[in-house]
C-alpha cells in the first residue's frame, strides 16, 4: 500500500497502487504522495481544496501552465489534528484499507475526521460515523479506555472540547468509578475493568479463599492476600488509580471535581489523590525512596518531572481536594500508609513553600490519623533559616492542638449521643488514641532532646502539651528529660527544675525511681521527691502483698471449711450406709454363732452322760487309785449354756 522514503524536507509517503500519484499532501514534516479521486470521494475539505486549485489552474492561462501545475500538486495541512500519523490513518480509510482504531487514537482520528469533514452527509459509512460508533460502544463502556481517551484529548484541544469528547470521558470515568466502589463495598468482591470491553468480575480469586484448618480459618496470609478474602474499595480501585494518575493536572482536576459532585466515597477520592501525588511529586515517602528514585530515573526521559511552580500548583490542588479529616480508616495497615503519605505531602509543602492554608489542612488531616504515625514520620527537618533547631518542633505542637480539639469534639458528640439515648454508654474519649499519642510524643522528645539549640521552654511546652491522662507512666518522659539534661550541662538550677517539673514523679515505676535516685544530673528537690514516692510505692507494694496474702489465706480457709463441710456431709451419708451393711453382717454372724453354741451344748450333754456311766461302773476304783497316785483330785465340771456359772455335778 505505501512506502516511506527520505527526502530533502523530511519523510515522504508513497501510495504504491501501480498508478502515478497526482497530488502531494504535506502534514508536518511528512509528504503524502496520493491520488485525487479517493481523497475527494471521502473528504469534503480536500474536495474543496482540490477543486479550488483546479479552478485557479484553469483561470491562469496557458503561458503559466507548467508553474501553476506544480503549485497544484501540493496542498499543506499544518493544522491537521494528530499530525502525520493520524492523517495516514485517514488516508488509508479513503483508499478502503482497514484502519486500526484503539482507545488511545480514537479521539485523534475523530478530530481528524471532523477537520477533513469526512461526514455521513458527504459519503456513506464515513470516518466520523465509524469513530463515533467505536467511541460510544467500546471506549465509554470501559473505565481504563475512557482514561486513555481522555489522556489523548490533552493534545487535541480545543477541538476535543468542542466535540464533547472531554466531558463524555469525564462522565464515563466518574460513573465507572462510582459503580466500582458501590459493588465492592456492597459485596466485598473485586471489580476489574480492562481491555476495550467492560468486564466486571464478581468472582473471588482462588488465592483470596480462606484456608480452613479443621473447619476454622487460621488467619494466615497466602500470596500476599488476607485469608478472609475481603477486598475494600480502595484495594479494588488501586488498579485504575495509576491510570488516572497519568492525566495532566487540568483534566485530573475536572475528574476529581466530578467525583466529588457525584458524592463518591471519600476513601476512593483520597486514594486517587495520594496516588496522583506520588506519581507526580518525587520523594513523597521515605520508605520507598530508593524505589521511587530508580523509577524516576528510568521514566525521566519519557515523562519529564514538572517544574517547581507546577509541583506547587499540583500539591495545592491535591491538598485542597482532600476529604474532611473526620474520615475513618478501616485498617491499621492502610492507615499507616496514608499517614506516611500525608507527612510526605507536608514535607514537600514546606520545601516548596506552599500556602499556610494548605499546610494547615495537612496538619489537621495528620492530627486525625496521629495514632498511625511513627517516630520517623514526625522527624521533619527545619527548612527555614529562622529556626535554629535541627527538627521542626512548632508543627508538632500545632498537630497536638488539632488532635486535642478533635478529641474534645468527639467527646462532645458522644455526650450528646448519650443524652439522646440513655440506655447506651459510649466512651467519651478514645483512651487508646491518647495513650499512643503520648508514647509518640515521648519518643519524639527523646530524639530531639540532644539538640543543643532546643530551648528549655520549647521542651517543656511540648512535654506539657498533652494532658496527664495521655501517660500511664512517665518513664518515657523521664528518659527524654535525662537526655536533655545530659545534652545541656550548662543550664541553671531554675531551668533544671523547670525541665524536671514536666514529669510527674508519682507516675514513675520502681525501676525508673531507682535510676533517678542515683542520677546526679537531677536537682536535689527532684531526687527527694523521687525517693519519697519510691518509699511510698514500696509501702503500697508491701501492703498490697500482705493484703493479697491475707485475702488468699481467707479464701483458702473458706475453701477448706467448705470442703470440710462437704466432706463431712459426704462422710455422714457414707457412714449411714456402711452402718446398715455392718448390722446385716453382725446379724448373720450372730445366727451362725447361735448354731455353733447349740452344737457345743449337745456335745457337752453327751459327754456328761458318758462320765456318769463311767462313775457308776467298775472302772471308778481304778480311777481313784490313779488320782491318789498323782496327788491331785479333779472335780468334774460341766458347762451348761443356760447358766452363767460353772456348776458342780451331784455326788454319787
XYZ file of C-alpha atoms in Angstrom:
652
model
C 0.000 0.000 0.000
C 2.657 2.514 0.960
C 6.362 3.080 1.289
C 8.341 5.744 3.149
C 11.395 7.437 1.700
C 13.679 10.175 2.911
C 13.601 13.499 1.090
C 15.186 16.931 1.497
C 12.276 18.366 3.518
C 11.651 15.267 5.678
C 9.892 11.932 5.145
C 7.824 11.044 2.072
C 4.912 8.601 1.985
C 4.080 6.983 -1.396
C 0.965 5.061 -2.334
C 2.165 2.032 -4.326
C -1.007 1.090 -6.206
C 0.655 0.991 -9.596
C -0.813 4.293 -10.778
C 1.162 7.529 -10.766
C 0.254 9.923 -7.976
C -1.226 13.268 -8.908
C -1.270 15.166 -5.578
C 1.004 15.729 -2.601
C -0.398 16.439 0.889
C 2.080 17.914 3.372
C 1.345 17.306 7.079
C 4.147 18.482 9.310
C 7.415 17.022 8.012
C 5.714 14.223 6.095
C 4.737 14.459 2.417
C 1.997 12.104 1.262
C 2.006 11.281 -2.466
C -1.605 10.324 -3.147
C -4.349 10.259 -5.775
C -7.083 12.845 -6.070
C -10.121 10.663 -6.593
C -10.033 8.557 -3.335
C -9.465 11.691 -1.252
C -12.183 13.716 -2.937
C -14.702 10.877 -2.533
C -14.441 10.847 1.288
C -13.260 14.301 2.419
C -15.295 17.428 1.744
C -12.378 19.639 2.758
C -9.912 18.005 0.364
C -12.561 18.038 -2.369
C -12.986 21.784 -1.987
C -9.246 22.454 -1.863
C -8.553 20.374 -4.961
C -11.482 21.944 -6.776
C -10.278 25.458 -5.946
C -6.789 24.622 -7.179
C -8.277 23.235 -10.390
C -10.291 26.427 -10.984
C -7.256 28.590 -10.313
C -5.240 26.471 -12.718
C -7.853 26.849 -15.433
C -8.027 30.630 -14.971
C -4.253 31.084 -15.012
C -3.796 30.726 -18.774
C -1.640 28.531 -20.993
C 1.568 30.565 -20.564
C 1.835 29.743 -16.862
C 0.557 26.203 -17.218
C 3.715 24.488 -16.077
C 4.240 26.691 -12.992
C 0.570 26.511 -11.938
C 0.569 22.764 -12.397
C 3.475 22.420 -9.991
C 1.678 24.561 -7.393
C -1.425 22.493 -7.904
C 0.366 19.290 -6.932
C 0.983 20.418 -3.331
C -1.569 21.015 -0.506
C -0.385 21.826 3.025
C -2.434 20.850 6.099
C -0.447 22.254 9.029
C -3.383 22.179 11.481
C -4.397 18.552 10.995
C -5.180 17.040 14.458
C -2.906 14.181 15.436
C -0.216 15.012 12.897
C 1.076 12.803 10.138
C 0.274 9.531 11.899
C -3.446 10.273 12.173
C -3.619 11.693 8.629
C -2.071 8.438 7.408
C -4.921 6.528 9.036
C -7.462 8.866 7.395
C -5.771 8.448 4.007
C -5.863 4.670 4.315
C -9.565 4.889 5.132
C -10.102 6.882 1.919
C -8.427 4.084 -0.029
C -10.628 1.477 1.660
C -7.875 -0.046 3.754
C -8.788 -1.368 7.205
C -7.712 1.092 9.889
C -6.960 0.027 13.480
C -8.785 2.290 15.918
C -7.947 1.980 19.612
C -8.782 3.845 22.797
C -5.524 5.771 22.507
C -6.090 7.148 18.973
C -9.870 7.246 18.625
C -10.080 10.852 19.843
C -7.388 11.992 17.405
C -8.986 10.119 14.495
C -12.359 11.613 15.409
C -10.901 15.126 15.430
C -9.063 14.500 12.133
C -12.269 13.243 10.565
C -14.020 16.393 11.741
C -11.171 18.535 10.415
C -11.273 16.824 6.982
C -15.099 16.961 7.023
C -15.473 13.234 6.461
C -19.139 13.292 7.446
C -22.003 10.964 6.717
C -23.779 13.567 4.561
C -20.865 13.664 2.174
C -20.304 9.889 1.911
C -21.958 6.866 3.479
C -20.142 4.925 6.190
C -17.678 7.754 6.561
C -14.960 8.130 9.185
C -16.931 10.374 11.557
C -19.676 7.779 11.970
C -17.143 4.982 12.375
C -15.231 6.747 15.162
C -18.393 7.887 16.949
C -19.723 4.345 16.987
C -16.467 2.943 18.349
C -16.176 5.737 20.918
C -19.695 5.243 22.267
C -19.961 1.461 22.189
C -16.429 0.482 23.171
C -14.424 3.257 24.806
C -17.066 4.760 27.071
C -18.000 1.332 28.392
C -14.570 0.773 29.914
C -13.030 2.776 32.722
C -9.468 2.226 31.602
C -10.222 3.012 27.945
C -12.040 6.191 28.977
C -8.919 7.310 30.852
C -6.754 6.571 27.798
C -9.074 8.525 25.527
C -9.133 11.456 27.953
C -5.331 11.412 28.103
C -5.212 11.607 24.286
C -7.526 14.637 24.332
C -4.864 16.735 26.070
C -3.118 17.311 22.700
C -6.365 17.848 20.783
C -7.704 20.999 22.414
C -9.840 22.917 21.723
C -11.409 20.653 19.086
C -11.823 17.708 21.501
C -13.582 20.036 23.923
C -15.847 21.417 21.195
C -16.808 17.918 20.058
C -17.717 16.927 23.641
C -15.127 14.190 23.869
C -13.565 15.505 27.089
C -16.818 15.825 29.020
C -18.051 12.428 27.870
C -14.824 10.812 29.057
C -15.035 12.577 32.415
C -18.634 11.450 32.905
C -17.734 7.886 31.952
C -14.800 7.766 34.393
C -16.936 9.109 37.227
C -19.776 6.683 36.556
C -17.492 3.654 36.376
C -15.557 4.686 39.496
C -18.795 5.094 41.426
C -20.085 1.724 40.227
C -16.807 0.026 41.155
C -16.861 1.481 44.666
C -20.536 0.580 45.197
C -20.169 -3.015 44.010
C -17.005 -3.549 46.059
C -18.438 -2.096 49.262
C -21.715 -3.987 48.848
C -20.437 -7.483 48.094
C -16.754 -7.231 49.109
C -15.918 -8.516 45.601
C -13.061 -7.315 43.413
C -14.154 -5.391 40.327
C -11.744 -5.084 37.421
C -12.046 -3.096 34.231
C -9.768 -3.927 31.366
C -9.462 -4.204 27.621
C -11.793 -2.484 25.206
C -14.881 -4.090 26.693
C -16.494 -3.779 30.075
C -15.529 -6.793 32.153
C -16.942 -6.764 35.664
C -15.608 -9.763 37.550
C -17.662 -10.711 40.601
C -15.780 -13.874 41.469
C -13.455 -14.380 44.373
C -9.975 -15.248 43.278
C -8.651 -18.598 44.374
C -5.874 -17.014 46.375
C -8.408 -14.965 48.337
C -10.304 -18.010 49.629
C -9.615 -18.514 53.345
C -7.622 -21.585 54.313
C -9.609 -23.692 56.740
C -7.951 -25.968 59.256
C -10.417 -28.335 60.949
C -13.173 -26.015 59.773
C -11.573 -22.898 61.329
C -9.912 -20.017 59.495
C -6.261 -19.973 60.526
C -5.818 -16.328 59.503
C -2.579 -16.967 57.587
C -1.880 -14.756 54.585
C -1.245 -16.634 51.379
C 0.359 -14.958 48.336
C 0.031 -11.532 49.883
C -3.794 -11.783 50.154
C -5.519 -11.815 53.512
C -7.265 -15.127 54.089
C -10.656 -13.549 54.739
C -10.930 -12.558 51.092
C -12.464 -9.163 51.902
C -11.406 -6.517 49.379
C -12.015 -2.893 50.250
C -12.998 -0.214 47.781
C -9.514 1.275 47.943
C -7.885 -2.043 47.009
C -10.327 -2.504 44.137
C -9.753 0.993 42.785
C -5.980 0.718 43.096
C -5.808 -0.845 39.624
C -7.113 2.275 37.897
C -5.573 4.831 40.275
C -2.302 4.561 38.380
C -4.060 5.034 35.040
C -5.848 8.108 36.385
C -2.537 9.494 37.648
C -1.259 9.745 34.063
C -3.633 12.625 33.328
C -2.499 16.204 33.271
C -3.452 18.490 36.124
C -6.328 20.357 34.351
C -8.100 17.169 33.289
C -7.399 15.481 36.618
C -8.959 18.414 38.471
C -12.076 18.046 36.338
C -12.292 14.326 37.135
C -11.878 14.877 40.885
C -14.460 17.665 40.856
C -16.916 15.389 39.036
C -16.277 12.609 41.567
C -16.958 14.957 44.474
C -20.129 16.231 42.797
C -21.290 12.637 42.408
C -20.652 12.006 46.153
C -18.088 9.313 45.556
C -16.665 7.700 48.695
C -14.011 9.751 50.455
C -11.728 6.710 50.621
C -11.588 6.404 46.828
C -11.053 10.140 46.295
C -8.266 10.299 48.865
C -6.601 7.187 47.452
C -6.693 8.659 43.948
C -5.243 11.967 45.125
C -2.424 10.267 47.005
C -1.619 8.046 44.029
C -1.539 11.096 41.762
C 0.727 12.980 44.156
C 3.115 10.018 44.489
C 3.443 9.768 40.706
C 3.851 13.487 40.039
C 5.898 14.624 43.058
C 9.171 12.748 43.655
C 10.322 11.691 47.112
C 6.997 11.784 48.939
C 7.637 8.693 51.051
C 10.885 7.890 52.843
C 10.201 4.169 52.883
C 10.208 3.776 49.120
C 12.832 6.426 48.442
C 15.167 4.041 46.614
C 12.333 2.597 44.544
C 10.988 5.991 43.598
C 14.447 7.280 42.709
C 15.006 4.281 40.428
C 11.620 4.680 38.789
C 12.137 8.420 38.438
C 15.484 7.953 36.719
C 14.003 5.333 34.401
C 10.997 7.436 33.391
C 12.681 10.844 33.356
C 13.285 10.657 29.611
C 9.712 9.732 28.658
C 7.948 11.697 31.410
C 9.974 14.733 32.489
C 9.391 15.971 36.015
C 7.260 19.092 36.389
C 8.861 22.351 37.376
C 8.817 23.737 40.906
C 5.841 26.004 40.184
C 3.939 23.142 38.572
C 4.688 20.906 41.555
C 3.485 23.621 43.908
C 0.242 24.056 41.952
C -0.240 20.299 41.803
C 0.420 19.933 45.532
C -2.046 22.654 46.482
C -4.637 21.086 44.184
C -4.223 17.701 45.849
C -4.396 19.233 49.329
C -7.466 21.341 48.578
C -9.361 18.305 47.270
C -8.577 16.020 50.206
C -11.724 14.845 52.049
C -12.569 16.056 55.518
C -10.336 14.977 58.378
C -13.141 13.098 60.158
C -12.906 10.202 57.718
C -12.064 6.952 59.467
C -9.548 4.460 58.159
C -10.673 0.839 58.013
C -7.450 -0.979 58.668
C -4.249 -0.144 60.511
C -2.026 -1.016 57.560
C -3.781 1.349 55.197
C -3.849 3.963 57.968
C -0.057 3.834 58.312
C 0.412 4.197 54.551
C -1.985 7.150 54.382
C -0.356 8.884 57.352
C 3.111 8.411 55.878
C 1.997 9.968 52.589
C 0.390 12.880 54.442
C 3.664 13.578 56.228
C 5.399 13.403 52.852
C 2.965 15.949 51.442
C 3.597 18.247 54.405
C 7.353 17.886 53.973
C 7.023 18.737 50.284
C 4.763 21.677 51.113
C 7.457 23.069 53.405
C 10.117 22.640 50.730
C 8.003 24.277 48.003
C 6.813 26.983 50.424
C 3.157 26.237 49.882
C 0.474 28.440 51.355
C -0.252 28.467 55.068
C -3.801 27.235 54.456
C -2.524 24.191 52.582
C -0.134 23.297 55.373
C -2.866 23.800 57.968
C -5.152 21.412 56.079
C -2.428 18.771 56.053
C -1.677 19.234 59.749
C -5.342 18.801 60.641
C -5.503 15.737 58.428
C -2.438 14.278 60.146
C -3.928 15.027 63.567
C -6.937 12.861 62.740
C -4.573 9.939 61.947
C -1.929 10.623 64.618
C -2.285 7.167 66.197
C -0.944 5.632 62.953
C 2.170 7.855 62.811
C 5.680 6.703 63.621
C 8.718 8.478 65.016
C 10.323 8.570 61.567
C 7.274 10.441 60.261
C 7.463 13.092 62.983
C 11.154 13.850 62.454
C 10.787 16.614 59.882
C 13.847 18.816 59.269
C 13.559 22.561 59.644
C 13.613 24.101 56.161
C 13.511 27.696 57.374
C 16.653 29.628 58.204
C 14.742 31.356 61.013
C 14.507 28.120 63.016
C 17.633 27.121 64.952
C 16.658 23.562 65.851
C 17.511 20.639 63.639
C 13.941 19.326 63.553
C 10.736 21.322 63.322
C 9.017 21.421 66.711
C 6.365 24.067 66.111
C 4.360 21.951 63.686
C 4.231 19.119 66.253
C 2.659 21.494 68.756
C 0.072 22.535 66.163
C -0.720 18.918 65.310
C -1.172 18.094 69.004
C -3.506 21.059 69.453
C -5.585 19.909 66.449
C -5.546 16.373 67.860
C -6.892 17.544 71.218
C -9.555 19.658 69.501
C -10.741 16.609 67.608
C -10.766 14.549 70.814
C -12.896 17.203 72.533
C -15.269 17.315 69.570
C -15.563 13.534 69.646
C -16.259 13.619 73.382
C -18.946 16.276 72.904
C -20.574 14.222 70.153
C -20.503 11.138 72.378
C -22.087 13.092 75.242
C -24.904 14.330 73.021
C -25.475 10.815 71.723
C -25.574 9.567 75.314
C -28.170 12.208 76.210
C -30.316 11.181 73.272
C -30.136 7.507 74.167
C -29.602 6.925 77.871
C -29.514 3.156 77.506
C -26.191 3.297 75.697
C -22.986 4.479 77.326
C -20.439 5.297 74.580
C -16.881 6.186 75.555
C -16.349 9.936 75.602
C -12.634 9.759 74.859
C -10.672 7.159 72.961
C -8.079 6.332 75.593
C -6.039 4.180 73.227
C -5.506 7.024 70.757
C -4.489 9.336 73.581
C -2.023 6.828 75.043
C -0.481 6.155 71.635
C -0.095 9.890 71.086
C 1.619 10.179 74.478
C 4.128 7.444 73.620
C 4.783 9.075 70.262
C 5.457 12.490 71.808
C 7.772 10.972 74.433
C 9.765 9.221 71.705
C 9.964 12.471 69.747
C 11.182 14.343 72.836
C 13.853 11.711 73.486
C 15.063 12.072 69.892
C 15.248 15.884 69.793
C 16.469 16.318 73.404
C 20.092 16.045 72.295
C 19.736 19.146 70.092
C 21.889 21.861 71.643
C 19.670 24.618 70.186
C 16.458 23.331 71.760
C 15.373 25.800 74.440
C 14.042 24.617 77.831
C 10.774 26.480 77.336
C 10.174 24.761 73.994
C 10.956 21.378 75.533
C 8.577 21.966 78.451
C 5.794 23.303 76.217
C 5.893 20.195 74.053
C 6.120 17.867 77.072
C 3.103 19.525 78.730
C 1.050 19.786 75.522
C -0.792 16.536 76.253
C -2.983 16.015 79.353
C -1.962 13.795 82.277
C -4.245 11.007 81.091
C -2.067 10.558 77.992
C 0.599 8.752 80.049
C 0.094 5.822 82.397
C 3.746 6.027 83.436
C 6.217 8.851 82.901
C 9.212 6.621 82.231
C 9.417 7.752 78.593
C 9.250 11.394 79.618
C 11.918 10.794 82.283
C 14.182 9.319 79.615
C 13.711 12.436 77.482
C 14.437 14.683 80.490
C 17.594 12.721 81.284
C 18.834 13.037 77.697
C 18.073 16.770 77.707
C 19.938 17.350 80.978
C 22.907 15.395 79.676
C 22.995 17.379 76.402
C 22.625 20.761 78.196
C 25.037 20.690 81.161
C 25.254 24.478 81.453
C 21.662 25.103 82.413
C 20.868 26.978 85.582
C 19.223 25.323 88.575
C 15.971 27.093 87.850
C 15.911 25.755 84.283
C 16.758 22.267 85.524
C 13.866 22.344 87.974
C 11.533 23.633 85.240
C 12.541 20.824 82.888
C 12.225 18.185 85.603
C 8.862 19.629 86.593
C 7.468 18.464 83.270
C 7.359 14.879 84.574
C 5.273 13.530 87.440
C 7.422 11.672 89.967
C 4.361 9.815 91.245
C 3.959 8.099 87.840
C 7.482 6.677 87.703
C 7.908 2.941 88.029
C 10.219 1.410 90.645
C 12.928 0.834 88.040
C 12.769 4.484 86.940
C 12.760 5.645 90.577
C 15.833 3.546 91.318
C 17.647 5.059 88.349
C 16.510 8.607 89.173
C 17.621 8.314 92.813
C 21.170 7.693 91.615
C 21.073 10.270 88.802
C 23.477 13.105 89.595
C 22.067 15.335 86.845
C 18.704 15.741 88.565
C 18.139 18.617 91.022
C 18.085 17.828 94.718
C 14.391 18.610 95.069
C 13.539 16.171 92.281
C 15.687 13.457 93.869
C 13.926 13.954 97.218
C 10.529 13.679 95.524
C 11.645 10.550 93.728
C 12.881 8.955 96.978
C 9.681 9.879 98.801
C 7.416 8.426 96.141
C 9.678 5.401 95.813
C 9.223 4.670 99.530
C 5.522 5.281 99.154
C 5.360 2.847 96.271
C 7.318 0.269 98.252
C 4.934 0.619 101.193
C 1.966 0.302 98.919
C 3.544 -2.700 97.254
C 4.236 -4.369 100.623
C 0.769 -3.537 101.897
C -0.739 -4.841 98.741
C 1.297 -8.026 99.058
C 0.175 -8.532 102.670
C -3.420 -7.843 101.803
C -3.192 -10.212 98.907
C -1.642 -12.868 101.158
C -4.343 -12.369 103.807
C -7.026 -12.459 101.201
C -5.561 -15.627 99.746
C -5.406 -17.204 103.219
C -9.007 -16.217 103.924
C -10.016 -17.622 100.637
C -8.026 -20.752 101.429
C -9.696 -21.065 104.876
C -13.103 -20.534 103.393
C -12.303 -23.078 100.759
C -11.031 -25.535 103.385
C -14.142 -25.040 105.531
C -16.434 -25.507 102.612
C -14.556 -28.597 101.503
C -14.667 -29.959 105.079
C -18.411 -29.391 105.290
C -18.887 -31.060 102.003
C -16.605 -33.880 103.019
C -18.445 -34.224 106.303
C -21.753 -34.325 104.514
C -20.465 -36.939 102.159
C -18.826 -38.861 105.068
C -22.123 -38.896 107.060
C -24.012 -40.323 104.153
C -21.322 -42.942 103.634
C -21.290 -43.857 107.343
C -25.051 -44.420 107.434
C -24.895 -46.766 104.508
C -21.870 -48.587 105.950
C -23.594 -48.973 109.359
C -26.549 -50.627 107.693
C -24.243 -53.040 105.944
C -22.379 -53.803 109.235
C -25.643 -54.532 111.085
C -26.593 -57.006 108.437
C -23.201 -58.720 108.696
C -23.417 -58.843 112.509
C -26.861 -60.367 112.332
C -25.563 -63.132 110.102
C -22.593 -63.732 112.464
C -24.882 -63.995 115.479
C -27.047 -66.572 113.728
C -24.021 -68.678 112.843
C -22.653 -68.366 116.416
C -26.012 -69.443 117.874
C -25.981 -72.584 115.770
C -22.414 -73.384 116.870
C -23.316 -72.875 120.549
C -26.226 -75.275 120.220
C -23.898 -77.880 118.723
C -21.468 -77.478 121.604
C -24.324 -77.929 124.127
C -25.266 -81.196 122.512
C -21.652 -82.420 122.705
C -21.411 -81.380 126.383
C -24.601 -83.251 127.292
C -23.355 -86.405 125.574
C -20.007 -86.117 127.397
C -21.806 -85.690 130.781
C -23.834 -88.788 130.251
C -20.718 -90.733 129.353
C -18.921 -89.536 132.510
C -21.897 -90.525 134.684
C -21.840 -94.029 133.282
C -18.127 -94.268 133.967
C -18.695 -93.211 137.590
C -21.234 -95.931 138.157
C -19.156 -98.684 136.552
C -16.138 -100.808 137.839
C -13.638 -98.517 136.425
C -14.225 -95.990 139.162
C -11.921 -97.824 141.644
C -9.008 -97.850 139.260
C -9.648 -94.187 138.545
C -9.484 -93.412 142.268
C -6.166 -95.154 142.550
C -4.765 -93.214 139.724
C -5.894 -89.945 141.263
C -4.342 -90.808 144.563
C -1.031 -91.632 142.916
C -0.910 -88.327 141.084
C -1.637 -86.466 144.303
C -4.434 -84.385 142.951
C -8.117 -84.517 142.888
C -10.175 -83.319 139.986
C -13.773 -82.393 140.126
C -15.891 -82.926 137.155
C -17.163 -79.634 135.712
C -19.896 -79.396 133.204
C -20.604 -76.312 131.133
C -24.247 -75.575 130.876
C -25.157 -72.980 128.384
C -28.281 -71.950 130.224
C -26.399 -70.879 133.378
C -23.983 -68.039 133.789
C -21.556 -70.050 136.039
C -19.972 -73.449 136.135
C -21.918 -75.882 138.448
C -20.580 -78.963 140.106
C -22.299 -82.319 139.492
C -24.067 -84.155 142.252
C -22.037 -86.684 144.229
C -22.982 -90.261 143.702
